[in-house]
Amino acid sequence: MIKMAGKLIIVEGIDGSGKTTLIEGLRRLGAFDYHFNYSYPKEAEMFQCGAFAKGEYAASIRIFKQLLQRDYTIVCDRFHLGEYAYGPIMRGYPEFFAKKIVDDTEKQILADLKEFEVYVVILHCNPITISRRKDLRRAVSYTHLTLPTNREV
């Protein structure tokens, strides 16, 4: 069991880059106490979603600080940096708004968590590899959806 006490580890990367696989490996090693997976309300309007994201990041940082003060290690499956891509592409708000969310969150992390160890792991991946992983996931999910063919009707 590997225990890394009192650290915040943010794992960033595009879909299919291996974030969940890395975090699952760390979980099996017992390397962290809490796993945080950020999501946003899919039904929200563009700027509501941005405001939600900004508020969620601020609230999460306050929670992180409380846990870090207790010497816990937290792993985040994506956090604020994804807003650079996902804000404009998935949520439809302008780049300047995404940049503001990221910049404000960075400032808050630096101000509120300065006495703790904070690591950002950015996973890069070849687009062809990601495409193959997504194809494999689709094939597996279709396999799970198929009904047995030997049923009597």
PDB file of C-alpha atoms in Angstrom:
ATOM      1  CA  MET A   1       0.000   0.000   0.000  1.00  0.00           C
ATOM      2  CA  ILE A   2       1.389   3.344  -1.111  1.00  0.00           C
ATOM      3  CA  LYS A   3       0.072   6.239   0.990  1.00  0.00           C
ATOM      4  CA  MET A   4       0.744   9.807  -0.113  1.00  0.00           C
ATOM      5  CA  ALA A   5      -0.735  11.853   2.735  1.00  0.00           C
ATOM      6  CA  GLY A   6      -1.957  15.398   2.401  1.00  0.00           C
ATOM      7  CA  LYS A   7      -1.733  15.913  -1.347  1.00  0.00           C
ATOM      8  CA  LEU A   8      -4.078  17.067  -4.071  1.00  0.00           C
ATOM      9  CA  ILE A   9      -3.495  15.317  -7.390  1.00  0.00           C
ATOM     10  CA  ILE A  10      -5.434  16.663 -10.371  1.00  0.00           C
ATOM     11  CA  VAL A  11      -5.397  14.356 -13.400  1.00  0.00           C
ATOM     12  CA  GLU A  12      -6.280  16.178 -16.619  1.00  0.00           C
ATOM     13  CA  GLY A  13      -6.578  14.973 -20.194  1.00  0.00           C
ATOM     14  CA  ILE A  14      -9.071  14.648 -22.994  1.00  0.00           C
ATOM     15  CA  ASP A  15     -11.564  11.808 -23.101  1.00  0.00           C
ATOM     16  CA  GLY A  16      -9.794   8.514 -23.718  1.00  0.00           C
ATOM     17  CA  SER A  17      -6.348   9.691 -22.611  1.00  0.00           C
ATOM     18  CA  GLY A  18      -6.181   7.261 -19.669  1.00  0.00           C
ATOM     19  CA  LYS A  19      -7.227   9.381 -16.666  1.00  0.00           C
ATOM     20  CA  THR A  20      -9.606   6.793 -15.248  1.00  0.00           C
ATOM     21  CA  THR A  21      -7.142   3.959 -15.896  1.00  0.00           C
ATOM     22  CA  LEU A  22      -4.391   5.819 -14.034  1.00  0.00           C
ATOM     23  CA  ILE A  23      -6.692   6.671 -11.133  1.00  0.00           C
ATOM     24  CA  GLU A  24      -7.956   3.089 -10.923  1.00  0.00           C
ATOM     25  CA  GLY A  25      -4.345   1.899 -10.673  1.00  0.00           C
ATOM     26  CA  LEU A  26      -3.679   4.388  -7.871  1.00  0.00           C
ATOM     27  CA  ARG A  27      -6.854   3.227  -6.120  1.00  0.00           C
ATOM     28  CA  ARG A  28      -5.700  -0.404  -6.254  1.00  0.00           C
ATOM     29  CA  LEU A  29      -2.422   0.692  -4.650  1.00  0.00           C
ATOM     30  CA  GLY A  30      -4.301   2.514  -1.887  1.00  0.00           C
ATOM     31  CA  ALA A  31      -2.570   5.751  -2.857  1.00  0.00           C
ATOM     32  CA  PHE A  32      -5.400   8.144  -2.005  1.00  0.00           C
ATOM     33  CA  ASP A  33      -8.273   8.708   0.405  1.00  0.00           C
ATOM     34  CA  TYR A  34     -10.802  10.534  -1.781  1.00  0.00           C
ATOM     35  CA  HIS A  35     -11.646  10.396  -5.486  1.00  0.00           C
ATOM     36  CA  PHE A  36     -13.304  13.499  -6.897  1.00  0.00           C
ATOM     37  CA  ASN A  37     -14.978  13.370 -10.304  1.00  0.00           C
ATOM     38  CA  TYR A  38     -16.221  16.723 -11.583  1.00  0.00           C
ATOM     39  CA  SER A  39     -19.409  16.968 -13.636  1.00  0.00           C
ATOM     40  CA  TYR A  40     -21.725  19.785 -14.614  1.00  0.00           C
ATOM     41  CA  PRO A  41     -25.495  19.974 -15.165  1.00  0.00           C
ATOM     42  CA  LYS A  42     -26.085  19.032 -18.802  1.00  0.00           C
ATOM     43  CA  GLU A  43     -29.453  20.796 -18.955  1.00  0.00           C
ATOM     44  CA  ALA A  44     -28.104  24.208 -17.933  1.00  0.00           C
ATOM     45  CA  GLU A  45     -27.902  27.137 -20.301  1.00  0.00           C
ATOM     46  CA  MET A  46     -24.482  28.262 -21.520  1.00  0.00           C
ATOM     47  CA  PHE A  47     -23.656  30.942 -18.922  1.00  0.00           C
ATOM     48  CA  GLN A  48     -25.569  29.173 -16.152  1.00  0.00           C
ATOM     49  CA  CYS A  49     -23.259  26.257 -16.737  1.00  0.00           C
ATOM     50  CA  GLY A  50     -20.204  28.512 -16.576  1.00  0.00           C
ATOM     51  CA  ALA A  51     -21.420  30.096 -13.353  1.00  0.00           C
ATOM     52  CA  PHE A  52     -22.131  26.639 -11.960  1.00  0.00           C
ATOM     53  CA  ALA A  53     -18.616  25.495 -12.906  1.00  0.00           C
ATOM     54  CA  LYS A  54     -17.032  28.534 -11.270  1.00  0.00           C
ATOM     55  CA  GLY A  55     -19.069  28.040  -8.087  1.00  0.00           C
ATOM     56  CA  GLU A  56     -18.379  24.309  -8.007  1.00  0.00           C
ATOM     57  CA  TYR A  57     -14.635  24.822  -8.359  1.00  0.00           C
ATOM     58  CA  ALA A  58     -14.659  27.350  -5.499  1.00  0.00           C
ATOM     59  CA  ALA A  59     -16.723  25.044  -3.265  1.00  0.00           C
ATOM     60  CA  SER A  60     -14.508  22.066  -4.142  1.00  0.00           C
ATOM     61  CA  ILE A  61     -11.357  23.974  -3.212  1.00  0.00           C
ATOM     62  CA  ARG A  62     -12.852  24.782   0.215  1.00  0.00           C
ATOM     63  CA  ILE A  63     -13.615  21.068   0.730  1.00  0.00           C
ATOM     64  CA  PHE A  64     -10.132  20.106  -0.503  1.00  0.00           C
ATOM     65  CA  LYS A  65      -8.575  22.458   2.046  1.00  0.00           C
ATOM     66  CA  GLN A  66     -10.509  20.849   4.903  1.00  0.00           C
ATOM     67  CA  LEU A  67      -9.466  17.359   3.797  1.00  0.00           C
ATOM     68  CA  LEU A  68      -5.838  18.369   3.216  1.00  0.00           C
ATOM     69  CA  GLN A  69      -5.700  19.881   6.709  1.00  0.00           C
ATOM     70  CA  ARG A  70      -6.575  16.377   7.960  1.00  0.00           C
ATOM     71  CA  ASP A  71      -3.676  14.974   5.915  1.00  0.00           C
ATOM     72  CA  TYR A  72      -5.872  13.260   3.324  1.00  0.00           C
ATOM     73  CA  THR A  73      -4.813  12.676  -0.260  1.00  0.00           C
ATOM     74  CA  ILE A  74      -7.345  13.601  -2.937  1.00  0.00           C
ATOM     75  CA  VAL A  75      -7.299  12.567  -6.586  1.00  0.00           C
ATOM     76  CA  CYS A  76      -9.415  14.519  -9.080  1.00  0.00           C
ATOM     77  CA  ASP A  77     -10.500  12.939 -12.337  1.00  0.00           C
ATOM     78  CA  ARG A  78     -10.390  16.218 -14.252  1.00  0.00           C
ATOM     79  CA  PHE A  79     -10.888  19.617 -12.668  1.00  0.00           C
ATOM     80  CA  HIS A  80     -10.630  23.209 -13.940  1.00  0.00           C
ATOM     81  CA  LEU A  81      -8.172  22.952 -16.856  1.00  0.00           C
ATOM     82  CA  GLY A  82     -10.693  21.052 -18.957  1.00  0.00           C
ATOM     83  CA  GLU A  83     -12.735  24.256 -19.215  1.00  0.00           C
ATOM     84  CA  TYR A  84     -10.286  25.489 -21.883  1.00  0.00           C
ATOM     85  CA  ALA A  85     -11.591  22.828 -24.258  1.00  0.00           C
ATOM     86  CA  TYR A  86     -14.915  21.697 -22.855  1.00  0.00           C
ATOM     87  CA  GLY A  87     -16.283  25.178 -22.099  1.00  0.00           C
ATOM     88  CA  PRO A  88     -16.313  26.426 -25.705  1.00  0.00           C
ATOM     89  CA  ILE A  89     -16.824  23.041 -27.393  1.00  0.00           C
ATOM     90  CA  MET A  90     -19.258  21.181 -25.138  1.00  0.00           C
ATOM     91  CA  ARG A  91     -20.961  23.982 -23.237  1.00  0.00           C
ATOM     92  CA  GLY A  92     -20.843  26.648 -25.947  1.00  0.00           C
ATOM     93  CA  TYR A  93     -19.458  29.607 -24.063  1.00  0.00           C
ATOM     94  CA  PRO A  94     -16.757  31.873 -25.513  1.00  0.00           C
ATOM     95  CA  GLU A  95     -13.066  31.197 -25.002  1.00  0.00           C
ATOM     96  CA  PHE A  96     -12.574  34.356 -22.917  1.00  0.00           C
ATOM     97  CA  PHE A  97     -15.179  33.053 -20.452  1.00  0.00           C
ATOM     98  CA  ALA A  98     -13.486  29.637 -20.212  1.00  0.00           C
ATOM     99  CA  LYS A  99     -10.123  31.356 -19.700  1.00  0.00           C
ATOM    100  CA  LYS A 100     -11.610  33.519 -16.919  1.00  0.00           C
ATOM    101  CA  ILE A 101     -12.961  30.433 -15.120  1.00  0.00           C
ATOM    102  CA  VAL A 102      -9.587  28.678 -15.366  1.00  0.00           C
ATOM    103  CA  ASP A 103      -7.591  31.772 -14.328  1.00  0.00           C
ATOM    104  CA  ASP A 104      -9.854  32.498 -11.352  1.00  0.00           C
ATOM    105  CA  THR A 105      -9.686  28.874 -10.221  1.00  0.00           C
ATOM    106  CA  GLU A 106      -5.877  28.876 -10.521  1.00  0.00           C
ATOM    107  CA  LYS A 107      -5.711  32.010  -8.368  1.00  0.00           C
ATOM    108  CA  GLN A 108      -7.962  30.430  -5.765  1.00  0.00           C
ATOM    109  CA  ILE A 109      -5.900  27.211  -5.695  1.00  0.00           C
ATOM    110  CA  LEU A 110      -2.721  29.260  -5.244  1.00  0.00           C
ATOM    111  CA  ALA A 111      -4.269  31.396  -2.502  1.00  0.00           C
ATOM    112  CA  ASP A 112      -6.225  28.764  -0.553  1.00  0.00           C
ATOM    113  CA  LEU A 113      -4.005  25.707  -0.965  1.00  0.00           C
ATOM    114  CA  LYS A 114      -0.552  27.304  -0.928  1.00  0.00           C
ATOM    115  CA  GLU A 115       0.586  25.382   2.168  1.00  0.00           C
ATOM    116  CA  PHE A 116      -0.265  21.995   0.608  1.00  0.00           C
ATOM    117  CA  GLU A 117       1.270  19.877  -2.111  1.00  0.00           C
ATOM    118  CA  VAL A 118      -0.769  20.200  -5.305  1.00  0.00           C
ATOM    119  CA  TYR A 119       0.138  18.218  -8.407  1.00  0.00           C
ATOM    120  CA  VAL A 120      -1.347  18.490 -11.872  1.00  0.00           C
ATOM    121  CA  VAL A 121      -0.837  15.475 -14.115  1.00  0.00           C
ATOM    122  CA  ILE A 122      -1.682  16.166 -17.761  1.00  0.00           C
ATOM    123  CA  LEU A 123      -2.070  13.081 -19.908  1.00  0.00           C
ATOM    124  CA  HIS A 124      -1.299  13.450 -23.584  1.00  0.00           C
ATOM    125  CA  CYS A 125      -2.390  10.830 -26.057  1.00  0.00           C
ATOM    126  CA  ASN A 126      -2.171  10.131 -29.752  1.00  0.00           C
ATOM    127  CA  PRO A 127      -5.573  10.854 -31.412  1.00  0.00           C
ATOM    128  CA  ILE A 128      -5.441   7.494 -33.221  1.00  0.00           C
ATOM    129  CA  THR A 129      -5.024   5.681 -29.896  1.00  0.00           C
ATOM    130  CA  ILE A 130      -7.969   7.594 -28.424  1.00  0.00           C
ATOM    131  CA  SER A 131     -10.115   6.747 -31.442  1.00  0.00           C
ATOM    132  CA  ARG A 132      -9.261   3.053 -31.057  1.00  0.00           C
ATOM    133  CA  ARG A 133     -10.108   3.150 -27.341  1.00  0.00           C
ATOM    134  CA  LYS A 134     -13.461   4.772 -28.076  1.00  0.00           C
ATOM    135  CA  ASP A 135     -14.199   2.170 -30.778  1.00  0.00           C
ATOM    136  CA  LEU A 136     -13.346  -0.591 -28.307  1.00  0.00           C
ATOM    137  CA  ARG A 137     -15.600   0.953 -25.639  1.00  0.00           C
ATOM    138  CA  ARG A 138     -18.475   1.132 -28.136  1.00  0.00           C
ATOM    139  CA  ALA A 139     -17.956  -2.510 -29.107  1.00  0.00           C
ATOM    140  CA  VAL A 140     -17.947  -3.563 -25.458  1.00  0.00           C
ATOM    141  CA  SER A 141     -21.056  -1.537 -24.621  1.00  0.00           C
ATOM    142  CA  TYR A 142     -22.896  -3.022 -27.609  1.00  0.00           C
ATOM    143  CA  THR A 143     -21.895  -6.493 -26.453  1.00  0.00           C
ATOM    144  CA  HIS A 144     -23.446  -5.785 -23.047  1.00  0.00           C
ATOM    145  CA  LEU A 145     -26.670  -4.594 -24.684  1.00  0.00           C
ATOM    146  CA  THR A 146     -27.247  -7.659 -26.859  1.00  0.00           C
ATOM    147  CA  LEU A 147     -29.929 -10.068 -25.796  1.00  0.00           C
ATOM    148  CA  PRO A 148     -29.367 -13.819 -25.898  1.00  0.00           C
ATOM    149  CA  THR A 149     -30.417 -15.238 -29.290  1.00  0.00           C
ATOM    150  CA  ASN A 150     -31.662 -18.570 -27.981  1.00  0.00           C
ATOM    151  CA  ARG A 151     -34.772 -17.142 -26.280  1.00  0.00           C
ATOM    152  CA  GLU A 152     -38.195 -18.457 -27.199  1.00  0.00           C
ATOM    153  CA  VAL A 153     -40.750 -15.838 -28.129  1.00  0.00           C
TER     154      VAL A 153
END
